[in-house]
Tab-separated table of C-alpha atoms in Angstrom:
chain	number	residue	atom	x	y	z
C	69	UNK	CA	6.461	12.398	-21.531
C	70	UNK	CA	9.562	11.333	-19.721
C	71	UNK	CA	8.513	10.803	-16.097
C	72	UNK	CA	10.611	10.163	-13.006
C	73	UNK	CA	8.822	8.447	-10.100
C	74	UNK	CA	10.545	8.939	-6.749
C	75	UNK	CA	9.914	5.874	-4.580
C	76	UNK	CA	9.611	2.151	-5.345
C	77	UNK	CA	7.069	1.071	-2.763
C	78	UNK	CA	3.721	-0.315	-3.855
C	79	UNK	CA	2.368	3.197	-4.517
C	80	UNK	CA	5.340	4.246	-6.642
C	81	UNK	CA	5.572	0.994	-8.599
C	82	UNK	CA	1.854	0.865	-9.438
C	83	UNK	CA	2.030	4.515	-10.557
C	84	UNK	CA	5.001	3.636	-12.764
C	85	UNK	CA	3.063	0.689	-14.216
C	86	UNK	CA	0.029	2.753	-15.211
C	87	UNK	CA	2.147	5.634	-16.509
C	88	UNK	CA	4.105	3.225	-18.703
C	89	UNK	CA	0.875	1.578	-19.878
C	90	UNK	CA	-0.276	5.065	-20.927
C	91	UNK	CA	2.791	5.354	-23.157
C	92	UNK	CA	5.166	7.414	-21.029
C	93	UNK	CA	8.908	6.805	-20.658
C	94	UNK	CA	9.185	6.023	-16.927
C	95	UNK	CA	12.144	5.883	-14.553
C	96	UNK	CA	11.817	4.899	-10.873
C	97	UNK	CA	14.369	5.945	-8.246
C	98	UNK	CA	14.694	4.380	-4.789
C	99	UNK	CA	17.389	4.253	-2.119
C	100	UNK	CA	16.820	0.558	-1.354
C	101	UNK	CA	18.435	-2.329	-3.321
C	102	UNK	CA	15.013	-3.543	-4.584
C	103	UNK	CA	11.345	-2.563	-4.649
C	104	UNK	CA	9.046	-2.652	-1.600
C	105	UNK	CA	11.678	-2.864	1.133
C	106	UNK	CA	10.279	-0.188	3.447
C	107	UNK	CA	6.602	0.379	4.343
C	108	UNK	CA	5.408	-2.082	1.684
C	109	UNK	CA	7.618	-4.893	2.978
C	110	UNK	CA	5.571	-6.570	5.729
C	111	UNK	CA	2.291	-4.699	6.083
C	112	UNK	CA	-0.933	-6.348	7.270
C	113	UNK	CA	-1.572	-7.891	3.853
C	114	UNK	CA	-5.157	-6.677	3.572
C	115	UNK	CA	-6.788	-5.106	0.544
C	116	UNK	CA	-9.762	-3.760	2.395
C	117	UNK	CA	-11.882	-1.116	0.642
C	118	UNK	CA	-14.848	-1.750	2.922
C	119	UNK	CA	-12.659	-1.224	5.974
C	120	UNK	CA	-11.406	2.158	4.762
C	121	UNK	CA	-12.035	4.529	7.663
C	122	UNK	CA	-10.173	7.591	8.942
C	123	UNK	CA	-8.525	7.422	12.329
C	124	UNK	CA	-10.073	10.842	12.935
C	125	UNK	CA	-13.473	9.813	14.290
C	126	UNK	CA	-15.598	11.729	16.808
C	127	UNK	CA	-14.760	9.365	19.671
C	128	UNK	CA	-10.988	9.354	19.091
C	129	UNK	CA	-9.934	12.100	21.578
C	130	UNK	CA	-11.609	10.350	24.524
C	131	UNK	CA	-10.280	6.973	23.398
C	132	UNK	CA	-6.714	8.282	23.273
C	133	UNK	CA	-7.020	9.733	26.779
C	134	UNK	CA	-8.283	6.361	28.014
C	135	UNK	CA	-5.518	4.471	26.195
C	136	UNK	CA	-2.774	6.617	27.728
C	137	UNK	CA	-2.921	4.463	30.864
C	138	UNK	CA	-2.880	1.170	28.955
C	139	UNK	CA	0.241	-0.802	28.040
C	140	UNK	CA	-1.672	-2.344	25.118
C	141	UNK	CA	-3.141	0.813	23.624
C	142	UNK	CA	-3.624	0.622	19.836
C	143	UNK	CA	-2.463	4.244	19.472
C	144	UNK	CA	0.607	5.560	21.283
C	145	UNK	CA	2.128	9.049	21.239
C	146	UNK	CA	5.788	9.169	22.247
C	147	UNK	CA	6.465	12.559	23.901
C	148	UNK	CA	8.925	14.609	21.866
C	149	UNK	CA	9.591	18.160	20.727
C	150	UNK	CA	8.319	17.850	17.183
C	151	UNK	CA	6.404	20.769	15.671
C	152	UNK	CA	5.419	18.744	12.596
C	153	UNK	CA	3.820	16.123	14.851
C	154	UNK	CA	2.022	18.768	16.900
C	155	UNK	CA	0.605	20.441	13.775
C	156	UNK	CA	-0.492	17.054	12.428
C	157	UNK	CA	-2.235	16.138	15.693
C	158	UNK	CA	-3.987	19.527	15.703
C	159	UNK	CA	-5.281	18.889	12.178
C	160	UNK	CA	-6.276	15.333	13.122
C	161	UNK	CA	-8.339	16.584	16.063
C	162	UNK	CA	-10.018	19.170	13.835
C	163	UNK	CA	-11.320	16.252	11.739
C	164	UNK	CA	-12.729	14.378	14.756
C	165	UNK	CA	-16.353	15.312	14.162
C	166	UNK	CA	-19.255	13.512	12.500
C	167	UNK	CA	-19.432	15.832	9.481
C	168	UNK	CA	-15.766	15.525	8.500
C	169	UNK	CA	-15.693	11.829	9.340
C	170	UNK	CA	-18.472	11.123	6.845
C	171	UNK	CA	-16.784	13.210	4.115
C	172	UNK	CA	-13.377	11.652	4.691
C	173	UNK	CA	-14.700	8.100	4.841
C	174	UNK	CA	-16.670	8.575	1.627
C	175	UNK	CA	-13.516	9.823	-0.155
C	176	UNK	CA	-11.530	6.876	1.145
C	177	UNK	CA	-14.205	4.380	0.113
C	178	UNK	CA	-14.328	5.860	-3.381
C	179	UNK	CA	-10.617	5.515	-4.137
C	180	UNK	CA	-10.332	2.179	-2.312
C	181	UNK	CA	-13.237	0.559	-4.180
C	182	UNK	CA	-11.897	1.833	-7.483
C	183	UNK	CA	-8.448	0.537	-6.588
C	184	UNK	CA	-9.741	-2.970	-5.963
C	185	UNK	CA	-11.388	-2.920	-9.404
C	186	UNK	CA	-8.086	-1.801	-10.953
C	187	UNK	CA	-6.238	-4.576	-9.125
C	188	UNK	CA	-8.764	-7.152	-10.360
C	189	UNK	CA	-8.199	-5.992	-13.936
C	190	UNK	CA	-4.421	-5.966	-13.507
C	191	UNK	CA	-4.499	-9.491	-12.098
C	192	UNK	CA	-6.543	-10.737	-15.053
C	193	UNK	CA	-4.321	-8.979	-17.583
C	194	UNK	CA	-0.975	-10.057	-16.145
C	195	UNK	CA	-1.688	-13.314	-14.317
C	196	UNK	CA	0.307	-11.972	-11.361
C	197	UNK	CA	0.102	-13.956	-8.107
C	198	UNK	CA	1.163	-12.912	-4.599
C	199	UNK	CA	-0.331	-15.385	-2.080
C	200	UNK	CA	-3.594	-13.637	-2.887
C	201	UNK	CA	-7.060	-14.655	-1.730
C	202	UNK	CA	-10.446	-13.146	-2.526
C	203	UNK	CA	-12.417	-14.375	0.518
C	204	UNK	CA	-13.496	-11.182	2.232
C	205	UNK	CA	-12.716	-9.614	5.602
C	206	UNK	CA	-14.413	-9.846	9.006
C	207	UNK	CA	-14.166	-7.102	11.615
C	208	UNK	CA	-14.707	-8.512	15.100
C	209	UNK	CA	-16.541	-6.522	17.779
C	210	UNK	CA	-15.922	-7.479	21.399
C	211	UNK	CA	-18.325	-4.914	22.908
C	212	UNK	CA	-21.862	-3.748	22.286
C	213	UNK	CA	-20.555	-0.198	21.947
C	214	UNK	CA	-18.472	-1.304	18.955
C	215	UNK	CA	-21.533	-2.973	17.438
C	216	UNK	CA	-23.527	0.238	17.868
C	217	UNK	CA	-20.768	2.319	16.275
C	218	UNK	CA	-20.640	-0.076	13.321
C	219	UNK	CA	-24.223	0.850	12.462
C	220	UNK	CA	-23.029	4.302	11.324
C	221	UNK	CA	-20.305	2.790	9.161
C	222	UNK	CA	-22.796	0.369	7.631
C	223	UNK	CA	-25.005	3.271	6.581
C	224	UNK	CA	-22.021	4.799	4.751
C	225	UNK	CA	-21.296	1.431	3.141
C	226	UNK	CA	-24.925	1.365	1.984
C	227	UNK	CA	-24.555	4.811	0.425
C	228	UNK	CA	-21.374	3.697	-1.353
C	229	UNK	CA	-23.011	0.503	-2.616
C	230	UNK	CA	-20.470	-1.731	-0.860
C	231	UNK	CA	-21.626	-5.255	-0.026
C	232	UNK	CA	-21.590	-6.083	3.679
C	233	UNK	CA	-23.397	-8.144	6.289
C	234	UNK	CA	-23.564	-8.223	10.068
C	235	UNK	CA	-22.792	-11.644	11.532
C	236	UNK	CA	-23.491	-13.304	14.866
C	237	UNK	CA	-20.600	-15.090	16.631
C	238	UNK	CA	-21.797	-18.461	15.312
C	239	UNK	CA	-22.015	-17.087	11.766
C	240	UNK	CA	-18.507	-15.669	12.089
C	241	UNK	CA	-17.186	-19.080	13.099
C	242	UNK	CA	-18.718	-20.630	10.004
C	243	UNK	CA	-16.609	-18.319	7.866
C	244	UNK	CA	-13.560	-18.589	10.139
C	245	UNK	CA	-13.623	-22.035	11.815
C	246	UNK	CA	-10.473	-21.206	13.775
C	247	UNK	CA	-12.545	-18.779	15.871
C	248	UNK	CA	-15.073	-21.420	16.978
C	249	UNK	CA	-13.536	-22.084	20.407
C	250	UNK	CA	-13.206	-18.365	21.201
C	251	UNK	CA	-16.453	-17.027	19.742
C	252	UNK	CA	-17.623	-16.093	23.255
C	253	UNK	CA	-15.120	-13.219	23.130
C	254	UNK	CA	-17.072	-11.158	20.600
C	255	UNK	CA	-20.593	-9.793	20.230
C	256	UNK	CA	-20.675	-9.925	16.448
C	257	UNK	CA	-18.830	-8.893	13.336
C	258	UNK	CA	-19.047	-6.996	10.087
C	259	UNK	CA	-18.222	-9.075	7.013
C	260	UNK	CA	-17.053	-7.390	3.834
C	261	UNK	CA	-17.144	-10.098	1.133
C	262	UNK	CA	-15.470	-7.900	-1.501
C	263	UNK	CA	-12.256	-7.384	0.451
C	264	UNK	CA	-9.099	-9.335	-0.366
C	265	UNK	CA	-5.671	-10.243	0.964
C	266	UNK	CA	-2.187	-10.780	-0.408
C	267	UNK	CA	1.525	-10.218	0.112
C	268	UNK	CA	2.225	-6.581	-0.819
C	269	UNK	CA	5.985	-7.088	-0.998
C	270	UNK	CA	5.638	-10.066	-3.341
C	271	UNK	CA	3.144	-8.204	-5.532
C	272	UNK	CA	5.274	-5.069	-5.799
C	273	UNK	CA	8.476	-6.895	-6.670
C	274	UNK	CA	6.745	-9.007	-9.311
C	275	UNK	CA	4.979	-5.980	-10.804
C	276	UNK	CA	8.272	-4.052	-10.878
C	277	UNK	CA	9.851	-6.935	-12.796
C	278	UNK	CA	6.954	-6.988	-15.278
C	279	UNK	CA	7.134	-3.198	-15.664
C	280	UNK	CA	10.833	-3.430	-16.452
C	281	UNK	CA	10.656	-6.432	-18.793
C	282	UNK	CA	7.343	-5.779	-20.560
C	283	UNK	CA	6.941	-1.988	-20.481
C	284	UNK	CA	10.545	-0.768	-20.467
C	285	UNK	CA	10.417	0.995	-17.082
C	286	UNK	CA	13.910	1.793	-15.781
C	287	UNK	CA	14.663	1.253	-12.087
C	288	UNK	CA	17.564	2.966	-10.326
C	289	UNK	CA	17.981	1.205	-6.981
C	290	UNK	CA	20.461	2.106	-4.242
C	291	UNK	CA	20.053	5.697	-5.368
C	292	UNK	CA	19.196	8.283	-2.718
C	293	UNK	CA	16.996	11.231	-3.680
C	294	UNK	CA	18.674	14.334	-2.264
C	295	UNK	CA	16.706	17.356	-3.525
C	296	UNK	CA	14.515	18.771	-6.261
C	297	UNK	CA	15.865	21.668	-8.340
C	298	UNK	CA	13.132	24.178	-9.111
C	299	UNK	CA	12.294	27.543	-10.601
C	300	UNK	CA	9.288	29.519	-9.390
C	301	UNK	CA	6.854	27.325	-11.336
C	302	UNK	CA	8.699	24.221	-12.584
C	303	UNK	CA	10.913	21.379	-11.466
C	304	UNK	CA	13.939	21.093	-13.744
C	305	UNK	CA	15.842	18.235	-12.121
C	306	UNK	CA	16.288	15.874	-9.208
C	307	UNK	CA	19.606	15.546	-7.422
C	308	UNK	CA	20.503	11.990	-6.406
C	309	UNK	CA	23.474	10.097	-5.037
C	310	UNK	CA	24.048	8.868	-8.615
C	311	UNK	CA	23.969	12.342	-10.129
C	312	UNK	CA	21.362	14.737	-11.474
C	313	UNK	CA	18.384	13.337	-13.414
C	314	UNK	CA	15.921	15.264	-15.565
C	315	UNK	CA	12.460	14.571	-16.975
C	316	UNK	CA	9.334	16.305	-18.246
C	317	UNK	CA	7.391	15.451	-15.084
C	318	UNK	CA	8.177	14.207	-11.574
C	319	UNK	CA	6.076	12.101	-9.183
C	320	UNK	CA	6.772	12.097	-5.440
C	321	UNK	CA	5.821	8.726	-3.895
C	322	UNK	CA	8.318	8.587	-1.064
C	323	UNK	CA	5.834	7.775	1.670
C	324	UNK	CA	6.582	9.409	5.009
C	325	UNK	CA	9.699	11.041	3.572
C	326	UNK	CA	7.721	12.991	0.939
C	327	UNK	CA	7.190	16.117	3.097
C	328	UNK	CA	10.927	16.294	3.884
C	329	UNK	CA	11.713	16.455	0.160
C	330	UNK	CA	9.017	19.064	-0.535
C	331	UNK	CA	9.601	21.379	2.426
C	332	UNK	CA	12.603	23.251	0.866
C	333	UNK	CA	10.292	24.144	-2.046
C	334	UNK	CA	7.840	25.833	0.304
C	335	UNK	CA	5.300	23.018	-0.041
C	336	UNK	CA	3.802	21.881	3.252
C	337	UNK	CA	2.464	18.375	2.794
C	338	UNK	CA	0.366	17.328	5.827
C	339	UNK	CA	1.838	13.825	6.009
C	340	UNK	CA	3.354	12.388	9.190
C	341	UNK	CA	4.711	8.887	9.875
C	342	UNK	CA	2.456	6.656	11.944
C	343	UNK	CA	4.639	3.748	12.898
C	344	UNK	CA	3.132	0.287	12.508
C	345	UNK	CA	4.345	-3.170	13.453
C	346	UNK	CA	3.827	-6.702	12.189
C	347	UNK	CA	4.637	-10.300	13.051
C	348	UNK	CA	4.820	-13.015	10.404
C	349	UNK	CA	4.423	-16.587	11.678
C	350	UNK	CA	4.543	-19.998	10.041
C	351	UNK	CA	1.225	-21.882	10.261
C	352	UNK	CA	1.414	-24.825	12.677
C	353	UNK	CA	-2.264	-25.817	12.902
C	354	UNK	CA	-4.186	-25.092	9.688
C	355	UNK	CA	-7.527	-26.109	11.266
C	356	UNK	CA	-7.249	-23.339	13.878
C	357	UNK	CA	-5.535	-20.738	11.697
C	358	UNK	CA	-7.362	-17.905	9.928
C	359	UNK	CA	-8.789	-18.754	6.522
C	360	UNK	CA	-8.764	-15.198	5.184
C	361	UNK	CA	-8.426	-11.931	7.070
C	362	UNK	CA	-9.797	-10.751	10.417
C	363	UNK	CA	-9.636	-7.369	12.157
C	364	UNK	CA	-9.823	-7.124	15.944
C	365	UNK	CA	-11.647	-3.820	16.534
C	366	UNK	CA	-10.615	-3.655	20.192
C	367	UNK	CA	-6.861	-3.741	19.650
C	368	UNK	CA	-6.963	-2.497	16.035
C	369	UNK	CA	-4.954	-5.548	14.992
C	370	UNK	CA	-5.271	-7.260	11.609
C	371	UNK	CA	-4.689	-10.991	11.166
C	372	UNK	CA	-4.247	-12.315	7.629
C	373	UNK	CA	-3.487	-15.683	6.086
C	374	UNK	CA	-0.761	-15.484	3.436
C	375	UNK	CA	-0.248	-18.988	2.051
C	376	UNK	CA	1.543	-21.001	4.729
C	377	UNK	CA	2.147	-17.876	6.830
C	378	UNK	CA	0.073	-15.670	9.124
C	379	UNK	CA	0.634	-11.907	9.156
C	380	UNK	CA	-0.384	-10.018	12.324
C	381	UNK	CA	-0.235	-6.260	11.864
C	382	UNK	CA	-1.381	-3.137	13.614
C	383	UNK	CA	-0.942	-0.350	16.143
C	384	UNK	CA	-0.194	3.284	15.403
C	385	UNK	CA	2.690	5.031	17.100
C	386	UNK	CA	3.652	8.675	16.716
C	387	UNK	CA	7.408	8.682	17.256
C	388	UNK	CA	8.854	10.598	14.337
C	389	UNK	CA	11.118	8.569	12.054
C	390	UNK	CA	12.256	6.183	14.798
C	391	UNK	CA	12.384	2.550	13.580
C	392	UNK	CA	13.117	0.910	16.934
C	393	UNK	CA	11.293	-2.404	17.455
C	394	UNK	CA	9.542	-2.040	20.798
C	395	UNK	CA	8.657	-5.037	22.968
C	396	UNK	CA	5.309	-3.652	24.176
C	397	UNK	CA	4.044	-3.336	20.585
C	398	UNK	CA	4.918	-6.968	19.920
C	399	UNK	CA	3.036	-7.976	23.059
C	400	UNK	CA	-0.105	-6.308	21.718
C	401	UNK	CA	0.080	-8.232	18.426
C	402	UNK	CA	0.707	-11.495	20.263
C	403	UNK	CA	-2.154	-10.845	22.701
C	404	UNK	CA	-4.770	-10.247	20.023
C	405	UNK	CA	-3.695	-13.243	17.949
C	406	UNK	CA	-3.410	-15.634	20.896
C	407	UNK	CA	-6.848	-14.736	22.245
C	408	UNK	CA	-8.481	-15.326	18.858
C	409	UNK	CA	-6.490	-18.070	17.125
C	410	UNK	CA	-4.548	-19.725	19.942
C	411	UNK	CA	-1.427	-21.620	18.948
C	412	UNK	CA	-2.218	-21.958	15.241
C	413	UNK	CA	1.045	-20.181	14.400
C	414	UNK	CA	4.548	-20.581	15.813
C	415	UNK	CA	5.145	-17.394	17.788
C	416	UNK	CA	8.754	-18.346	18.520
C	417	UNK	CA	9.473	-18.181	14.775
C	418	UNK	CA	7.739	-14.829	14.313
C	419	UNK	CA	9.545	-12.279	12.136
C	420	UNK	CA	9.067	-8.913	13.846
C	421	UNK	CA	9.046	-5.780	11.668
C	422	UNK	CA	8.145	-2.106	11.735
C	423	UNK	CA	7.396	0.470	9.047
C	424	UNK	CA	6.374	4.107	8.772
C	425	UNK	CA	2.935	4.690	7.280
C	426	UNK	CA	2.588	8.091	5.554
C	427	UNK	CA	-0.611	9.396	7.141
C	428	UNK	CA	-2.705	12.485	6.504
C	429	UNK	CA	-4.835	14.053	9.271
C	430	UNK	CA	-8.073	13.268	7.417
C	431	UNK	CA	-7.060	9.753	6.313
C	432	UNK	CA	-7.349	10.522	2.586
C	433	UNK	CA	-4.264	10.223	0.339
C	434	UNK	CA	-2.852	13.157	-1.604
C	435	UNK	CA	-3.037	12.428	-5.335
C	436	UNK	CA	-2.578	15.162	-7.926
C	437	UNK	CA	-0.552	18.242	-8.822
C	438	UNK	CA	1.771	19.859	-6.283
C	439	UNK	CA	0.816	23.475	-5.811
C	440	UNK	CA	2.410	26.023	-8.116
C	441	UNK	CA	4.758	23.580	-9.856
C	442	UNK	CA	3.327	22.645	-13.233
C	443	UNK	CA	5.263	19.387	-13.655
C	444	UNK	CA	5.363	18.081	-10.074
C	445	UNK	CA	2.829	15.468	-8.954
C	446	UNK	CA	2.065	13.824	-5.622
C	447	UNK	CA	0.976	10.271	-4.864
C	448	UNK	CA	1.438	9.736	-1.150
C	449	UNK	CA	-0.271	9.937	2.248
C	450	UNK	CA	-2.127	6.607	2.058
C	451	UNK	CA	-1.553	5.759	5.727
C	452	UNK	CA	-2.504	2.178	6.588
C	453	UNK	CA	-4.192	1.739	3.188
C	454	UNK	CA	-1.343	2.024	0.706
C	455	UNK	CA	-1.791	-1.592	-0.394
C	456	UNK	CA	-5.554	-1.132	-0.608
C	457	UNK	CA	-5.418	2.107	-2.621
C	458	UNK	CA	-2.238	1.682	-4.676
C	459	UNK	CA	-3.628	0.527	-8.022
C	460	UNK	CA	-6.478	3.042	-8.067
C	461	UNK	CA	-4.148	5.859	-7.055
C	462	UNK	CA	-1.690	4.949	-9.795
C	463	UNK	CA	-4.427	4.792	-12.415
C	464	UNK	CA	-5.965	8.133	-11.370
C	465	UNK	CA	-2.540	9.780	-11.394
C	466	UNK	CA	-1.628	8.368	-14.811
C	467	UNK	CA	-4.939	9.501	-16.302
C	468	UNK	CA	-4.555	13.033	-14.925
C	469	UNK	CA	-0.947	13.329	-16.067
C	470	UNK	CA	-1.956	12.066	-19.515
C	471	UNK	CA	-4.756	14.619	-19.811
C	472	UNK	CA	-7.444	11.936	-19.733
C	473	UNK	CA	-10.733	12.042	-17.907
C	474	UNK	CA	-10.509	9.976	-14.723
C	475	UNK	CA	-13.022	7.201	-14.098
C	476	UNK	CA	-13.845	8.490	-10.612
C	477	UNK	CA	-14.047	12.036	-9.178
C	478	UNK	CA	-10.622	12.867	-7.807
C	479	UNK	CA	-10.196	16.631	-7.485
C	480	UNK	CA	-10.930	16.413	-3.747
C	481	UNK	CA	-7.976	14.027	-3.321
C	482	UNK	CA	-5.381	16.654	-4.238
C	483	UNK	CA	-3.329	18.957	-2.022
C	484	UNK	CA	-5.813	21.760	-2.737
C	485	UNK	CA	-8.213	20.437	-0.112
C	486	UNK	CA	-5.771	21.693	2.538
C	487	UNK	CA	-4.757	24.967	0.928
C	488	UNK	CA	-8.375	25.981	0.300
C	489	UNK	CA	-9.806	24.811	3.634
């Protein structure tokens, strides 16, 4: 088939790669001048299948109420008249129970684990590098309550067959020597040895180049997607700033902007932007800097080593499509990093960035056909885990579009889980 992929972030580019590998004629359209210049540009850098958990957990409503009075809350809701946000929050709260949490986490673990396997295979096949490390991830718990909550997650990891171990503060410091001086701050940690790290922007741009040079994928950059032309059951074109384009099939991978494109077609995609922030610092003291990747469970901040840089990422802010860089969010990132790793990075040289994560209320991405339209496909809604789930999502999508049997169950990842609920 001739396939047009709308969006050149990590999710769109990996989908284009696997579709082209399956023999399709693929074109990618994006409004930016190159690949991975929006949400994929400066994310936390973690490929963390074992850390795949929905925000919608049973304790979330009380936590949010408690955080409302805190300047350094990991989740912030900016008051606004926004019916899409209100509907999304309502759906999020409906998932804040133990039953749905277990279902949603198991779905997320399935696609995330598969995605890491796909990335491993892609790395072997292509030799691609991206400041990548395969050293695992450690989630740090500062309170006993966090340790107790982790026991439930560990039981789900057991069921999914995902390697993990609980570590004491001294054991954590053996894996991350930079935490030795501050190990009194935490009660323990969960280590996930199968998790990885790497620069998502670097990976996506290099994969896009390989897709173009080796597989013949065509990229139309600086081209804004304006609308989809449709009949009652089919898409017959996409209007862009460079003119109308046609194909046999269309894939929407436009992140947080996907629901805006689909709404005129009568498709209600439950994706809303959760704004995240990051700081990227040069390493100044390698002995005290992180070796791999660490998550601070208290502030929900991720700290990752990327070559000679440190990436600090986190927070979730509901503020629509606002891309303002807020000072209080930077303070939170700086606070978590400084408490754990001191002055191992030069904060004065930190590159501050924000991006909009396309989040679903249940945490699971939307991968599959789009409602009544026979040739329209969705690959979006990955939230904070787009980098983690990109390769697996692209492979699942390519297999389904090619009429092949997928290697993992995936029907419950499609839009139907909302329309049939």
